[in-house]
Amino acid sequence: MTFPAADLRLIAVDMDGTLLDGDGNVPAALWPLLDRLAARGIRFAPASGRQLATLQRSFADHLDDMVFIAENGAHVVSGADEVSSDALEPQFAASVVERVRALAAGGSDVGLVVCGKRSAYIERADAAFRAEADRYYARLDVVEDLLAVDDQILKLAVYDFTDAARAAPALEDLRATHQVVVSGHHWIDVMNAGVNKGVALERLQAALGVTRAQTAAFGDYLNDLELLDAADLSFAMANAHPDILARARHRAPSNLEYGVITTIERLLG
């Protein structure tokens, strides 16, 4: 397969199911590739539901050349500069906390991560839920009461140990005013209306002076739909959700075949 020639300047890449390998690790082959991209003036942007601190930890040795789309687009950073952030109203965040508490009291095996700008917060602290939250939140505080958190809240992440589809109906009415995204098999993210990876990528493009035609994007799941729309070179991973496969202009091998890395190498020629 060949791709159209492009003056490539920005590459936005989802993490889980896209860049990361089957064990959830950044492939070792990415590190020399990042050096090649930097030498050619191409910015690399992890675009994830993970918090900024987690992404920065994963790419600690390349922070000078990195830009980040964190919290599913609610927090965008270029180097030391914040491009954008989009905080929820405290009253709305509190209502979702109460709603998830009610779900748990009703027998649902769910937990909630309140994702602030400074840290993420949980009040459910059993080992099983803590292990899931620790995977995505490098800064994570256990608090007695989520309603007492004093931070700018960027996102509310609901985890259902069975399947996110079971918790989704209880949050469905929130779609009238807010963004509700199934971001994985077990996770549902609640954010302000208009917050998504695609809007974040457009803000990043504006900040960097980069066009859609100069942008490539890779994704595999439903929270990547808008990300792919914001890039002319859009790639669905072979393991992607059917809606992603239908939306992207091109296909990349699966994350288990290091499809992001091999495709970027082909784009570089």
PDB file of N, CA and C in Angstrom, residues 187-221:
ATOM      1  N   TRP A 187     -14.148   1.319  30.545  1.00  0.00           N
ATOM      2  CA  TRP A 187     -14.114   2.723  30.934  1.00  0.00           C
ATOM      3  C   TRP A 187     -15.124   3.572  30.175  1.00  0.00           C
ATOM      4  N   ILE A 188     -15.746   4.516  30.897  1.00  0.00           N
ATOM      5  CA  ILE A 188     -16.594   5.540  30.304  1.00  0.00           C
ATOM      6  C   ILE A 188     -16.091   6.886  30.818  1.00  0.00           C
ATOM      7  N   ASP A 189     -15.830   7.823  29.906  1.00  0.00           N
ATOM      8  CA  ASP A 189     -15.326   9.136  30.277  1.00  0.00           C
ATOM      9  C   ASP A 189     -16.415  10.190  30.098  1.00  0.00           C
ATOM     10  N   VAL A 190     -16.557  11.035  31.088  1.00  0.00           N
ATOM     11  CA  VAL A 190     -17.522  12.127  31.045  1.00  0.00           C
ATOM     12  C   VAL A 190     -16.754  13.443  31.064  1.00  0.00           C
ATOM     13  N   MET A 191     -17.014  14.289  30.062  1.00  0.00           N
ATOM     14  CA  MET A 191     -16.296  15.558  29.912  1.00  0.00           C
ATOM     15  C   MET A 191     -17.274  16.637  29.458  1.00  0.00           C
ATOM     16  N   ASN A 192     -16.781  17.846  29.341  1.00  0.00           N
ATOM     17  CA  ASN A 192     -17.610  18.919  28.813  1.00  0.00           C
ATOM     18  C   ASN A 192     -17.994  18.647  27.357  1.00  0.00           C
ATOM     19  N   ALA A 193     -19.116  19.192  26.955  1.00  0.00           N
ATOM     20  CA  ALA A 193     -19.535  19.074  25.557  1.00  0.00           C
ATOM     21  C   ALA A 193     -18.469  19.679  24.655  1.00  0.00           C
ATOM     22  N   GLY A 194     -18.219  19.015  23.544  1.00  0.00           N
ATOM     23  CA  GLY A 194     -17.233  19.532  22.600  1.00  0.00           C
ATOM     24  C   GLY A 194     -15.816  19.121  22.896  1.00  0.00           C
ATOM     25  N   VAL A 195     -15.586  18.427  24.012  1.00  0.00           N
ATOM     26  CA  VAL A 195     -14.239  17.949  24.323  1.00  0.00           C
ATOM     27  C   VAL A 195     -14.037  16.575  23.689  1.00  0.00           C
ATOM     28  N   ASN A 196     -13.046  16.466  22.855  1.00  0.00           N
ATOM     29  CA  ASN A 196     -12.660  15.181  22.291  1.00  0.00           C
ATOM     30  C   ASN A 196     -11.247  15.311  21.727  1.00  0.00           C
ATOM     31  N   LYS A 197     -10.676  14.216  21.327  1.00  0.00           N
ATOM     32  CA  LYS A 197      -9.303  14.241  20.823  1.00  0.00           C
ATOM     33  C   LYS A 197      -9.186  15.032  19.525  1.00  0.00           C
ATOM     34  N   GLY A 198     -10.261  15.068  18.741  1.00  0.00           N
ATOM     35  CA  GLY A 198     -10.206  15.801  17.481  1.00  0.00           C
ATOM     36  C   GLY A 198     -10.136  17.299  17.688  1.00  0.00           C
ATOM     37  N   VAL A 199     -10.975  17.830  18.561  1.00  0.00           N
ATOM     38  CA  VAL A 199     -10.916  19.256  18.889  1.00  0.00           C
ATOM     39  C   VAL A 199      -9.546  19.592  19.471  1.00  0.00           C
ATOM     40  N   ALA A 200      -9.037  18.710  20.333  1.00  0.00           N
ATOM     41  CA  ALA A 200      -7.713  18.930  20.919  1.00  0.00           C
ATOM     42  C   ALA A 200      -6.633  18.965  19.848  1.00  0.00           C
ATOM     43  N   LEU A 201      -6.730  18.058  18.876  1.00  0.00           N
ATOM     44  CA  LEU A 201      -5.740  18.040  17.803  1.00  0.00           C
ATOM     45  C   LEU A 201      -5.826  19.322  16.973  1.00  0.00           C
ATOM     46  N   GLU A 202      -7.030  19.812  16.730  1.00  0.00           N
ATOM     47  CA  GLU A 202      -7.176  21.064  15.983  1.00  0.00           C
ATOM     48  C   GLU A 202      -6.561  22.233  16.741  1.00  0.00           C
ATOM     49  N   ARG A 203      -6.718  22.259  18.056  1.00  0.00           N
ATOM     50  CA  ARG A 203      -6.094  23.316  18.866  1.00  0.00           C
ATOM     51  C   ARG A 203      -4.577  23.206  18.818  1.00  0.00           C
ATOM     52  N   LEU A 204      -4.089  21.990  18.837  1.00  0.00           N
ATOM     53  CA  LEU A 204      -2.651  21.774  18.764  1.00  0.00           C
ATOM     54  C   LEU A 204      -2.117  22.182  17.396  1.00  0.00           C
ATOM     55  N   GLN A 205      -2.835  21.843  16.346  1.00  0.00           N
ATOM     56  CA  GLN A 205      -2.442  22.265  15.007  1.00  0.00           C
ATOM     57  C   GLN A 205      -2.350  23.785  14.923  1.00  0.00           C
ATOM     58  N   ALA A 206      -3.326  24.478  15.485  1.00  0.00           N
ATOM     59  CA  ALA A 206      -3.322  25.938  15.449  1.00  0.00           C
ATOM     60  C   ALA A 206      -2.133  26.498  16.216  1.00  0.00           C
ATOM     61  N   ALA A 207      -1.831  25.893  17.370  1.00  0.00           N
ATOM     62  CA  ALA A 207      -0.725  26.379  18.194  1.00  0.00           C
ATOM     63  C   ALA A 207       0.619  26.166  17.515  1.00  0.00           C
ATOM     64  N   LEU A 208       0.724  25.083  16.746  1.00  0.00           N
ATOM     65  CA  LEU A 208       1.996  24.748  16.097  1.00  0.00           C
ATOM     66  C   LEU A 208       2.092  25.287  14.676  1.00  0.00           C
ATOM     67  N   GLY A 209       1.000  25.828  14.137  1.00  0.00           N
ATOM     68  CA  GLY A 209       1.005  26.279  12.750  1.00  0.00           C
ATOM     69  C   GLY A 209       1.053  25.141  11.764  1.00  0.00           C
ATOM     70  N   VAL A 210       0.316  24.073  12.083  1.00  0.00           N
ATOM     71  CA  VAL A 210       0.300  22.858  11.262  1.00  0.00           C
ATOM     72  C   VAL A 210      -1.101  22.670  10.684  1.00  0.00           C
ATOM     73  N   THR A 211      -1.193  22.176   9.462  1.00  0.00           N
ATOM     74  CA  THR A 211      -2.480  21.955   8.818  1.00  0.00           C
ATOM     75  C   THR A 211      -2.899  20.492   8.923  1.00  0.00           C
ATOM     76  N   ARG A 212      -4.164  20.241   8.581  1.00  0.00           N
ATOM     77  CA  ARG A 212      -4.671  18.855   8.517  1.00  0.00           C
ATOM     78  C   ARG A 212      -3.859  18.031   7.531  1.00  0.00           C
ATOM     79  N   ALA A 213      -3.488  18.656   6.409  1.00  0.00           N
ATOM     80  CA  ALA A 213      -2.744  17.936   5.387  1.00  0.00           C
ATOM     81  C   ALA A 213      -1.347  17.545   5.856  1.00  0.00           C
ATOM     82  N   GLN A 214      -0.856  18.224   6.876  1.00  0.00           N
ATOM     83  CA  GLN A 214       0.474  17.930   7.419  1.00  0.00           C
ATOM     84  C   GLN A 214       0.407  17.030   8.654  1.00  0.00           C
ATOM     85  N   THR A 215      -0.772  16.455   8.902  1.00  0.00           N
ATOM     86  CA  THR A 215      -1.010  15.690  10.123  1.00  0.00           C
ATOM     87  C   THR A 215      -1.398  14.255   9.809  1.00  0.00           C
ATOM     88  N   ALA A 216      -0.814  13.316  10.570  1.00  0.00           N
ATOM     89  CA  ALA A 216      -1.226  11.918  10.552  1.00  0.00           C
ATOM     90  C   ALA A 216      -1.786  11.565  11.918  1.00  0.00           C
ATOM     91  N   ALA A 217      -2.773  10.661  11.956  1.00  0.00           N
ATOM     92  CA  ALA A 217      -3.374  10.243  13.224  1.00  0.00           C
ATOM     93  C   ALA A 217      -3.659   8.749  13.176  1.00  0.00           C
ATOM     94  N   PHE A 218      -3.487   8.101  14.334  1.00  0.00           N
ATOM     95  CA  PHE A 218      -3.690   6.659  14.462  1.00  0.00           C
ATOM     96  C   PHE A 218      -4.630   6.394  15.634  1.00  0.00           C
ATOM     97  N   GLY A 219      -5.593   5.465  15.434  1.00  0.00           N
ATOM     98  CA  GLY A 219      -6.498   5.130  16.524  1.00  0.00           C
ATOM     99  C   GLY A 219      -7.121   3.769  16.354  1.00  0.00           C
ATOM    100  N   ASP A 220      -7.770   3.314  17.436  1.00  0.00           N
ATOM    101  CA  ASP A 220      -8.382   1.985  17.390  1.00  0.00           C
ATOM    102  C   ASP A 220      -9.774   1.930  18.014  1.00  0.00           C
ATOM    103  N   TYR A 221     -10.146   2.951  18.825  1.00  0.00           N
ATOM    104  CA  TYR A 221     -11.412   2.814  19.555  1.00  0.00           C
ATOM    105  C   TYR A 221     -12.273   4.055  19.387  1.00  0.00           C
TER     106      TYR A 221
END
